[in-house]
Amino acid sequence: MNDTVPLWTPSREFIEKSPMYAFMQRCNEAFGLSLQDYAGLHAWSIAEREHFWSTLWDFCGVRGERGERVLADGDLMLKARFFPDARLNFAENLLRNSGEGDALIFRGEDKVQDRWSWNRLHETVSKLQQAYRALGIGEGDRIAAMMPNMPETIACMLAAASIGAIWSSCSPDFGDQGVLDRFGQIGPKLFIACDAYWYNGKLQDVSAKVATVAANLQAPSMIVHYAGNADAVAAAVTDARTFDAMIAPYQAKPVEFAQLPFAHPLYILFSSGTTGVPKCIVHSAGGTLLQHLKEHRLHCGIEPGDKLFYFTTCGWMMWNWLASGLAAGATLCLFDGSPFAPDGNVLFDYAEAEKFAVFGTSAKYIDAVRKSGLTPRSSHDLSSLRLMTSTGSPLSPEGFTFVYEGIKEDIQLASISGGTDIVSCFVLGNPLQPVWRGEIQGAGLGLAVDVWNDDAKPVRQEKGELVCTKAFPSMPVGFWNDADGAKYRAAYFERFDNIWCHGDFAEWTEHGGLVIHGRSDATLNPGGVRIGTAEIYNQVEQMEEVAEALCIGQDWDDDVRVVLFVRLAPGVTLSEDLAKAIKNRIRTGASPRHVPAKIIAVADIPRTKSGKIVELAVREVVHGRPVKNKEALANPEALELFAGLAELNV
């Protein structure tokens, strides 16, 4: 593979048609600038944050009163306030369209299909808004939903935002304790759940789970029909009604939008919670809206009417990100279930049928498609597809190559990274620059992203901590139940004074792009040298014999040794020859320091509901320490495979 040339370079026509180019020209005209490229635009957006964010507000046509001030206490991370005089409503900005055109398209595997027009969405939100108010729900009250990624979920969220209630969601595959670990902390006034759901072609019954959660939350419940019997589930739960019964008394009328401060709480999102009870991260309406508009309109180039798809559940922040696509006028393409049911073509069938402009997914999914032998490029018409985004974990260089060789040759591939903490991206793609193999294109506009060493000095082409040195609108309002802000400060601001430290181990490239080497708390330190786990995965997971890998540092002999666990392909055993081949691949592809001291085959690897492997939880098990919140895992039983391994005692 020739890494001296980009995988993709935007044509002049592609650049000049992009909303980002139009935005750059507007900035040039408004402020007498001569910005020509992304590097210049990004530097200006950091140097002149007030001009940048206020111009973005106008460019994206944000509905609301902007107020006089753009930024107060801008030099103080923990006190900075964007648009402190503004009044707006998040839902009003997402419901700006009307008519019979598609707002939402839905597929539940191959079992269910639905389409919602903008008018149907408005009407449903109106009825839900009236139902919420009849329950006494108002500004600042919480609504918690355990729901599939389906149109009703979007409508329920928009109705909450319209009256200033705070929305929180998870997916129905969470165990009851996992749901209660989250929603039990925030005291919701309404619990919303589905009657059943489909996964991998099988009906999943949730009736007992819904009853348990509802009883513990002691809040009224609303049961949405999807795959089961909503009437029966509602009848078995105290103080529950079906979705249809809840909205039946009301006639649709224009939705009323409460005008609220920019920093008014919109969402409570939860950390993965694999080493303790999940943190409740509170995000603002204004910060979420403005940051998502920037990412959708400028970085993703979304135009009104574009079809926007992200493969996500309602327990991952990418669902919140996807929902905001309505504010850019996009049609949201929703999917719930397994991306391999009935087979690995299901999402590409969907992309072809609905003509996706943007296809968002996880790095793990791209790797799974590659290993399945599918080549959508030759089997599907993906001519409408302009952008593919990947997140959840670092996309390997081989994953980049596969997208161009196996999915589409002429496409912008954007590896993106940020997180639940900022409900958005620190680093992502942009339409003005080339795509280089294995690299994220760059930092987001308005975000002073950098990589620092342990001495708080910026470094180039050297690994360090991903930081953001200036305040930005989508910083959390705070954490729930953290009155003095101690948990919030500890999470991001203890490492460097007045600097957001994100917890990613990262490196700038010679092209000005970025590589994420893994989470800082999962980095390995053999001999005191920090190594990112992603560097090892990039080598091992390209081997046909290895389906998946997980790496930890084991405390050993007053040092740390690297231990690699591998889930092998069907029919493969970990022979001495294979172990040698794995070590050789790592030694030549990464470095001798990356070579594991131990390689151990396991039947399964634990991961979160959103598909992220949990290195920290495995590290705790290996060291005989308890894992506090197994409910956060999709497959908690897999942790038992790592306990008491004799190989780790020698």
XYZ file of C-alpha atoms in Angstrom:
650
model
C 0.000 0.000 0.000
C 1.443 3.354 -1.080
C 1.135 5.726 1.888
C 2.919 8.548 0.065
C -0.275 9.515 -1.767
C -3.730 10.168 -0.265
C -6.515 7.619 -0.549
C -8.864 10.403 -1.666
C -8.426 14.017 -2.709
C -11.417 16.356 -3.094
C -11.875 17.793 -6.562
C -12.072 21.556 -6.958
C -15.765 21.111 -7.797
C -16.347 19.040 -4.632
C -14.651 21.702 -2.513
C -16.490 24.652 -4.024
C -19.887 22.944 -3.737
C -19.400 22.259 -0.031
C -21.178 24.307 2.653
C -17.800 24.647 4.400
C -16.397 26.492 1.371
C -19.447 28.774 1.327
C -18.963 29.434 5.041
C -15.289 30.297 4.475
C -16.261 32.795 1.765
C -18.809 34.380 4.098
C -16.141 34.809 6.781
C -13.788 36.347 4.205
C -16.421 38.868 3.154
C -17.647 39.692 6.653
C -14.244 40.201 8.251
C -12.004 41.231 5.342
C -10.094 37.930 5.399
C -8.417 35.921 2.649
C -8.825 32.384 3.993
C -7.997 29.824 1.304
C -7.787 26.432 3.012
C -8.866 24.438 6.043
C -5.718 25.166 8.057
C -6.339 28.904 7.736
C -10.028 28.612 8.517
C -9.365 26.476 11.587
C -6.670 28.820 12.915
C -9.034 31.803 12.517
C -11.898 29.913 14.237
C -9.670 29.469 17.310
C -8.168 32.956 17.321
C -11.569 34.623 16.839
C -14.005 32.346 18.653
C -16.673 35.021 19.071
C -16.683 35.879 15.363
C -16.623 32.195 14.431
C -19.509 30.989 16.605
C -21.734 34.006 15.894
C -21.149 33.650 12.132
C -21.948 29.940 12.398
C -25.223 30.795 14.208
C -26.240 33.039 11.313
C -24.954 30.741 8.550
C -26.967 27.800 9.913
C -30.064 29.937 10.486
C -30.438 29.091 14.163
C -33.943 29.968 15.355
C -33.944 32.017 18.539
C -32.700 35.302 19.973
C -28.913 35.405 19.880
C -28.472 38.225 22.383
C -25.620 40.708 22.593
C -22.800 38.674 24.111
C -21.198 35.694 22.382
C -18.754 34.606 25.097
C -18.352 35.533 28.763
C -15.288 34.506 30.818
C -13.885 32.888 27.699
C -10.426 32.360 29.170
C -11.729 30.247 32.060
C -12.661 26.717 31.035
C -14.972 26.054 33.983
C -16.692 29.454 33.948
C -16.952 30.219 30.221
C -20.477 30.840 28.958
C -21.405 30.974 25.285
C -24.332 33.193 24.203
C -25.284 33.977 27.826
C -28.163 36.268 26.734
C -29.614 33.943 24.068
C -33.048 32.298 24.124
C -33.883 29.341 21.910
C -35.568 25.960 21.747
C -33.732 22.862 20.546
C -36.845 21.134 19.188
C -37.908 24.236 17.230
C -34.602 24.094 15.366
C -35.066 20.421 14.516
C -38.699 20.852 13.473
C -38.100 23.757 11.092
C -39.361 21.756 8.084
C -42.944 20.748 7.333
C -44.831 18.989 4.553
C -45.249 15.470 3.250
C -41.564 14.859 2.483
C -39.730 12.218 4.503
C -38.390 13.294 7.875
C -37.748 9.782 9.222
C -37.288 6.428 7.468
C -37.080 3.295 9.598
C -36.046 -0.311 9.222
C -36.050 -2.867 12.024
C -33.848 -5.578 10.485
C -35.981 -7.166 7.757
C -39.076 -7.261 10.014
C -40.423 -3.702 10.083
C -40.409 -0.681 7.766
C -41.947 2.744 8.335
C -41.797 6.302 6.979
C -42.745 9.506 8.754
C -43.365 12.768 6.938
C -42.428 16.072 8.532
C -46.139 16.703 9.106
C -46.606 13.362 10.870
C -43.598 14.141 13.064
C -45.015 17.577 13.976
C -48.439 16.110 14.769
C -47.009 13.348 16.975
C -44.752 15.784 18.848
C -47.758 18.068 19.425
C -49.826 15.258 20.956
C -46.910 14.059 23.095
C -46.262 17.588 24.303
C -49.847 17.847 25.490
C -49.641 14.410 27.142
C -46.424 15.348 28.962
C -47.959 18.547 30.285
C -51.017 16.633 31.495
C -48.607 14.511 33.575
C -47.220 17.678 35.125
C -43.883 17.487 33.301
C -42.167 20.822 32.767
C -38.812 22.586 32.496
C -35.956 20.630 34.058
C -37.967 17.432 34.659
C -36.397 14.231 33.343
C -37.882 11.801 30.832
C -36.069 8.457 30.550
C -36.491 6.068 27.626
C -35.395 2.452 27.118
C -36.136 2.340 23.422
C -35.080 1.044 20.003
C -33.794 3.526 17.416
C -37.252 4.095 15.889
C -39.331 7.153 14.861
C -41.374 7.235 18.078
C -38.144 7.687 20.064
C -37.203 10.784 18.061
C -40.731 12.199 18.548
C -40.659 11.565 22.306
C -37.292 13.329 22.593
C -38.458 16.336 20.561
C -41.592 16.689 22.679
C -39.413 16.674 25.814
C -37.093 19.338 24.382
C -40.040 21.481 23.258
C -41.112 22.078 26.875
C -37.621 22.197 28.375
C -37.655 18.717 29.913
C -34.377 16.778 30.007
C -34.113 13.629 27.864
C -32.115 10.518 28.682
C -32.130 7.232 26.789
C -30.646 3.766 26.630
C -31.293 0.740 24.437
C -33.615 -2.138 25.427
C -30.764 -4.661 25.456
C -29.486 -3.257 28.769
C -30.121 -5.477 31.791
C -32.586 -4.118 34.359
C -29.762 -3.222 36.770
C -27.909 -1.445 33.963
C -31.009 0.647 33.267
C -31.499 1.425 36.955
C -27.816 2.313 37.413
C -28.486 5.066 34.897
C -32.061 6.234 35.277
C -32.156 5.588 39.033
C -29.722 8.469 39.497
C -31.823 11.091 37.708
C -35.369 10.588 39.081
C -37.418 10.654 35.861
C -41.050 11.836 35.858
C -41.846 9.470 32.969
C -40.360 6.149 31.870
C -40.797 5.183 28.196
C -40.171 1.630 26.963
C -40.946 -0.614 24.006
C -43.044 -3.792 24.231
C -40.342 -6.011 22.604
C -37.645 -5.722 19.953
C -35.953 -7.719 17.230
C -32.302 -8.749 17.333
C -30.618 -11.117 14.896
C -33.985 -12.255 13.621
C -35.275 -13.210 17.065
C -38.005 -11.569 19.119
C -36.617 -10.239 22.405
C -39.156 -10.062 25.231
C -38.635 -7.139 27.637
C -41.888 -7.279 29.632
C -40.296 -8.494 32.903
C -37.487 -5.953 32.594
C -39.935 -3.090 31.969
C -41.966 -4.085 35.043
C -38.853 -4.253 37.255
C -37.460 -0.917 36.081
C -40.826 0.854 36.325
C -41.398 -0.443 39.862
C -37.991 0.807 40.991
C -38.237 4.185 39.289
C -41.727 4.728 40.740
C -42.692 6.901 37.781
C -45.571 6.631 35.295
C -44.695 4.545 32.234
C -45.544 4.758 28.527
C -45.256 1.572 26.458
C -44.549 1.979 22.750
C -45.624 -0.751 20.345
C -42.829 -2.174 18.228
C -42.487 -5.948 18.134
C -44.757 -7.229 20.913
C -48.083 -6.568 22.629
C -48.021 -3.058 24.102
C -51.438 -3.462 25.747
C -50.327 -6.590 27.615
C -47.041 -5.032 28.774
C -48.817 -1.869 29.941
C -51.439 -3.916 31.786
C -48.707 -5.719 33.752
C -47.000 -2.488 34.892
C -48.355 -0.226 37.625
C -49.374 3.235 36.352
C -48.615 2.470 32.706
C -50.383 3.344 29.469
C -49.579 2.603 25.872
C -48.186 5.289 23.588
C -51.424 5.252 21.561
C -53.610 5.580 24.668
C -51.421 8.372 26.029
C -51.795 10.605 22.956
C -55.348 9.569 21.962
C -57.153 12.359 23.879
C -55.300 15.132 22.040
C -55.737 16.867 18.705
C -52.659 17.956 16.787
C -52.016 21.704 16.827
C -48.908 23.822 16.250
C -46.158 22.714 18.615
C -45.355 25.276 21.315
C -41.644 25.888 21.865
C -40.471 27.164 25.252
C -37.766 29.808 24.728
C -34.953 28.854 27.093
C -31.371 29.902 27.861
C -28.560 28.619 25.645
C -27.193 26.572 28.587
C -30.555 25.021 29.513
C -30.081 21.247 30.057
C -31.218 19.121 27.121
C -29.693 15.646 27.554
C -28.265 13.465 30.288
C -25.782 11.019 28.757
C -23.962 8.304 30.665
C -20.343 7.194 30.684
C -19.900 3.510 29.870
C -19.722 2.707 33.568
C -17.523 -0.371 33.308
C -15.426 0.568 36.356
C -18.189 2.043 38.531
C -21.659 3.548 38.423
C -22.009 5.543 35.171
C -21.380 9.281 35.356
C -24.436 11.377 34.431
C -23.178 13.988 31.954
C -25.539 16.941 31.410
C -25.447 18.662 28.006
C -26.972 22.000 27.043
C -29.534 22.662 24.326
C -27.569 25.507 22.732
C -24.169 23.866 22.883
C -25.454 20.591 21.449
C -27.378 22.349 18.676
C -24.573 24.640 17.552
C -21.870 21.982 17.706
C -23.994 19.456 15.780
C -25.005 22.019 13.159
C -21.326 22.783 12.639
C -20.466 19.094 12.263
C -23.426 18.244 10.031
C -23.477 21.303 7.781
C -19.764 22.129 7.521
C -17.786 18.976 8.290
C -20.230 16.483 6.745
C -21.520 18.843 4.043
C -25.141 17.917 4.710
C -27.688 19.786 2.586
C -31.486 19.859 3.083
C -33.011 16.626 1.786
C -29.836 14.552 2.157
C -30.314 11.074 3.619
C -28.310 10.750 6.831
C -27.704 7.314 8.348
C -25.832 6.270 11.467
C -25.758 2.721 12.751
C -26.339 3.328 16.456
C -28.523 2.442 19.416
C -30.237 4.930 21.731
C -27.622 4.142 24.388
C -24.781 5.701 22.378
C -24.195 9.440 21.860
C -24.222 8.909 18.093
C -28.016 8.593 18.402
C -28.175 12.138 19.800
C -25.813 13.252 17.027
C -27.969 11.569 14.380
C -31.176 13.167 15.694
C -29.721 16.656 15.241
C -29.471 16.008 11.498
C -33.075 17.221 11.316
C -31.791 20.752 12.048
C -29.768 20.616 8.813
C -32.916 19.553 6.931
C -31.707 15.981 6.485
C -33.954 12.929 6.304
C -32.874 10.562 9.086
C -32.525 6.910 8.127
C -33.013 4.905 11.322
C -32.124 1.242 11.795
C -32.602 -1.022 14.787
C -31.257 -4.515 15.283
C -28.254 -6.504 14.103
C -26.326 -5.177 11.071
C -25.883 -8.809 10.004
C -29.553 -9.854 10.079
C -30.605 -11.468 7.851
C -27.043 -11.129 6.440
C -24.172 -8.682 6.042
C -25.803 -6.897 3.114
C -28.690 -5.441 5.117
C -27.239 -1.958 5.679
C -25.912 -1.698 2.128
C -29.306 -2.806 0.800
C -30.789 0.035 2.865
C -28.153 2.509 1.590
C -28.878 1.584 -2.030
C -32.669 1.658 -1.673
C -32.829 5.019 0.118
C -29.798 6.641 -1.539
C -27.838 7.555 1.588
C -25.603 10.612 1.242
C -23.877 9.903 4.567
C -23.295 6.404 5.996
C -22.069 6.422 9.599
C -20.945 3.333 11.458
C -18.293 1.899 13.781
C -14.751 0.802 13.026
C -15.711 -2.663 14.306
C -18.492 -2.884 11.699
C -16.156 -1.947 8.839
C -13.693 -4.603 10.010
C -16.489 -7.184 10.302
C -17.629 -6.466 6.717
C -14.016 -6.777 5.536
C -13.566 -10.117 7.294
C -16.901 -11.451 5.997
C -15.601 -11.259 2.426
C -18.335 -8.885 1.241
C -17.510 -6.256 -1.396
C -20.437 -3.801 -1.474
C -18.617 -1.827 -4.172
C -19.367 -4.594 -6.671
C -22.736 -5.757 -5.292
C -24.543 -2.451 -4.620
C -25.225 0.867 -6.331
C -23.769 3.358 -3.860
C -23.517 6.252 -6.315
C -25.392 8.615 -3.959
C -22.963 7.961 -1.088
C -20.647 10.936 -0.587
C -19.309 10.432 2.932
C -18.642 7.470 5.201
C -17.867 8.131 8.862
C -16.372 5.735 11.378
C -16.084 5.973 15.159
C -16.344 3.965 18.387
C -12.698 2.896 18.240
C -9.759 3.843 16.003
C -10.176 2.695 12.389
C -7.114 0.684 11.373
C -5.102 1.606 8.255
C -6.375 -1.643 6.702
C -9.923 -0.498 7.470
C -9.264 2.694 5.518
C -7.940 0.669 2.597
C -10.938 -1.665 2.642
C -13.430 1.215 2.428
C -11.818 2.350 -0.841
C -11.200 -1.115 -2.259
C -14.337 -2.869 -1.002
C -17.044 -0.224 -0.506
C -16.513 2.793 -2.772
C -13.511 4.244 -4.568
C -14.674 7.860 -4.783
C -15.849 8.671 -1.274
C -14.729 10.862 1.585
C -13.915 8.624 4.550
C -13.972 10.463 7.873
C -12.692 8.696 10.936
C -14.134 10.745 13.800
C -13.462 10.865 17.537
C -14.875 12.750 20.484
C -17.358 11.206 22.804
C -20.186 11.183 25.270
C -18.277 13.792 27.281
C -18.806 16.463 24.590
C -21.758 14.813 22.730
C -19.772 15.482 19.538
C -16.311 15.275 17.968
C -12.953 16.838 18.779
C -11.395 15.518 15.572
C -13.187 14.549 12.368
C -13.314 14.937 8.601
C -13.635 17.981 6.411
C -14.370 18.332 2.689
C -11.421 20.639 1.909
C -8.558 18.217 2.560
C -7.323 14.805 1.371
C -7.858 11.569 3.287
C -4.660 9.801 4.320
C -4.587 6.141 5.240
C -5.003 5.583 8.973
C -5.440 9.281 9.801
C -8.276 11.434 11.095
C -8.318 14.525 8.850
C -8.031 17.100 11.633
C -9.507 19.058 14.522
C -13.027 20.468 14.432
C -13.598 24.149 13.712
C -13.675 26.293 16.835
C -11.895 23.596 18.881
C -8.368 24.338 20.122
C -7.310 20.690 20.020
C -3.693 19.761 20.646
C -1.459 16.910 21.812
C 0.609 17.534 24.962
C 3.365 15.591 26.656
C 3.593 15.025 30.409
C 5.335 18.379 30.812
C 2.292 20.205 29.360
C 4.197 21.008 26.166
C 2.659 20.633 22.684
C 4.283 17.870 20.629
C 4.236 17.000 16.923
C 4.663 13.472 15.535
C 5.037 12.262 19.089
C 2.435 10.560 21.250
C 0.751 12.423 24.065
C -2.522 13.459 25.675
C -5.337 14.854 23.532
C -6.292 18.211 25.038
C -8.464 21.204 24.226
C -6.926 24.464 25.392
C -9.915 26.804 25.037
C -13.561 26.557 26.088
C -16.148 25.435 23.528
C -19.986 25.418 23.483
C -20.594 21.670 23.857
C -18.699 21.266 27.121
C -21.078 19.670 29.644
C -23.215 21.898 31.832
C -21.895 19.589 34.551
C -22.601 16.186 36.058
C -25.929 15.306 37.665
C -25.772 15.099 41.483
C -22.418 16.928 41.530
C -23.390 20.166 43.256
C -19.863 21.446 43.894
C -18.543 20.289 40.492
C -15.870 18.072 42.060
C -16.603 15.035 39.865
C -16.667 17.187 36.726
C -13.337 18.849 37.534
C -11.775 15.489 38.384
C -12.897 13.991 35.075
C -11.267 16.530 32.745
C -9.279 19.235 34.554
C -7.027 17.537 37.117
C -4.208 16.670 34.722
C -3.558 20.194 33.395
C -4.752 23.481 34.922
C -7.579 25.162 32.965
C -7.122 22.660 30.099
C -9.582 19.964 29.024
C -7.720 16.621 29.075
C -9.840 14.162 27.137
C -8.225 10.856 28.079
C -7.144 9.836 24.560
C -3.562 8.908 23.673
C -2.962 10.695 20.367
C -0.400 11.910 17.827
C -0.288 14.571 15.118
C 0.900 13.284 11.727
C 3.146 14.933 9.159
C 0.008 15.814 7.143
C -1.608 17.676 10.030
C -3.942 14.750 10.650
C -4.365 12.850 13.881
C -4.046 9.239 15.024
C -5.745 8.014 18.203
C -3.681 5.255 19.811
C -6.293 4.270 22.398
C -7.595 5.497 25.727
C -4.981 7.009 28.029
C -6.126 4.914 30.984
C -5.691 1.763 28.884
C -2.219 2.601 27.562
C 0.501 0.108 28.351
C 3.684 1.066 30.199
C 6.272 -1.717 29.824
C 9.637 -0.378 30.973
C 8.017 3.025 31.524
C 7.298 3.578 27.791
C 3.685 4.378 26.919
C 2.151 2.256 24.176
C -1.340 2.643 22.735
C -3.401 -0.534 22.504
C -4.736 0.468 19.058
C -1.209 0.104 17.661
C -1.274 -3.587 18.604
C -4.827 -4.171 17.354
C -3.946 -2.607 13.999
C -1.407 -5.379 13.480
C -3.094 -8.404 15.012
C -6.620 -7.944 13.706
C -5.410 -7.909 10.103
C -4.426 -11.556 10.459
C -7.097 -13.884 9.086
C -6.617 -16.231 12.034
C -7.585 -13.518 14.549
C -11.208 -12.375 14.782
C -10.672 -9.870 17.592
C -8.108 -8.919 20.209
C -7.836 -7.223 23.605
C -4.640 -6.030 25.241
C -3.851 -5.086 28.843
C -0.861 -4.320 30.998
C -0.390 -6.830 33.817
C 1.509 -5.769 36.932
C 4.493 -8.123 37.015
C 7.882 -8.180 38.717
C 7.792 -4.475 39.687
C 6.961 -3.534 36.081
C 4.127 -3.966 33.592
C 4.058 -6.695 30.969
C 1.897 -6.698 27.852
C -0.730 -9.450 27.706
C -2.642 -10.039 24.478
C -5.939 -11.959 24.445
C -7.164 -13.176 21.059
C -10.512 -14.499 19.918
C -9.567 -16.714 16.997
C -11.429 -17.340 13.753
C -13.610 -20.478 13.683
C -11.551 -23.661 13.504
C -8.256 -21.945 14.410
C -6.210 -22.910 17.492
C -3.397 -20.954 19.120
C -0.427 -23.076 18.100
C 3.175 -22.193 18.852
C 3.606 -21.231 15.194
C 0.607 -18.890 15.276
C 1.848 -17.264 18.496
C 5.231 -16.676 16.827
C 3.523 -15.242 13.733
C 1.483 -12.856 15.898
C 4.585 -11.671 17.740
C 6.498 -11.234 14.505
C 3.650 -9.255 12.961
C 3.617 -6.916 15.978
C 7.405 -6.627 16.095
C 7.723 -5.654 12.420
C 4.497 -3.650 12.098
C 4.732 -1.732 15.390
C 7.952 -2.194 17.391
C 9.737 -4.728 19.628
C 8.333 -2.887 22.673
C 4.790 -3.717 21.515
C 5.381 -7.480 21.480
C 3.280 -9.150 24.206
C 4.892 -11.217 26.914
C 1.854 -13.504 26.880
C -0.677 -14.407 24.178
C -3.798 -16.201 25.409
C -6.754 -17.451 23.352
C -10.229 -16.734 24.754
C -13.686 -17.711 23.523
C -15.121 -14.194 23.761
C -14.103 -10.598 24.449
C -16.294 -8.367 26.646
C -17.647 -5.171 25.115
C -20.043 -2.374 25.941
C -23.508 -2.069 24.424
C -22.051 0.216 21.747
C -19.417 -2.362 20.814
C -16.317 -0.965 22.532
C -14.024 -3.555 24.073
C -13.452 -3.004 27.799
C -9.747 -3.198 28.512
C -10.060 -1.684 31.988
C -12.645 -4.206 33.165
C -10.472 -7.101 31.945
C -7.454 -5.552 33.679
C -9.413 -5.473 36.947
C -10.426 -9.137 36.609
C -6.879 -10.243 35.810
C -5.621 -8.484 38.949
C -8.359 -10.047 41.090
C -10.222 -6.789 41.626
C -14.020 -6.515 41.393
C -15.702 -5.022 38.319
C -18.308 -2.720 39.748
C -20.769 -2.427 36.894
C -21.042 -5.485 34.686
C -24.523 -4.330 33.634
C -22.846 -1.895 31.223
C -21.624 -4.836 29.144
C -23.340 -6.516 26.225
C -21.779 -9.850 27.226
C -20.805 -9.684 30.933
C -20.347 -13.453 31.111
C -17.216 -13.028 28.962
C -15.379 -11.447 31.912
C -15.302 -14.820 33.667
C -12.984 -16.106 30.929
C -10.205 -13.848 32.239
C -10.359 -14.770 35.950
C -7.738 -16.974 37.558
C -5.805 -17.820 34.387
C -2.874 -20.056 35.253
C -0.838 -18.677 32.319
C -0.747 -15.288 34.033
C 0.911 -16.635 37.180
C 4.173 -17.489 35.402
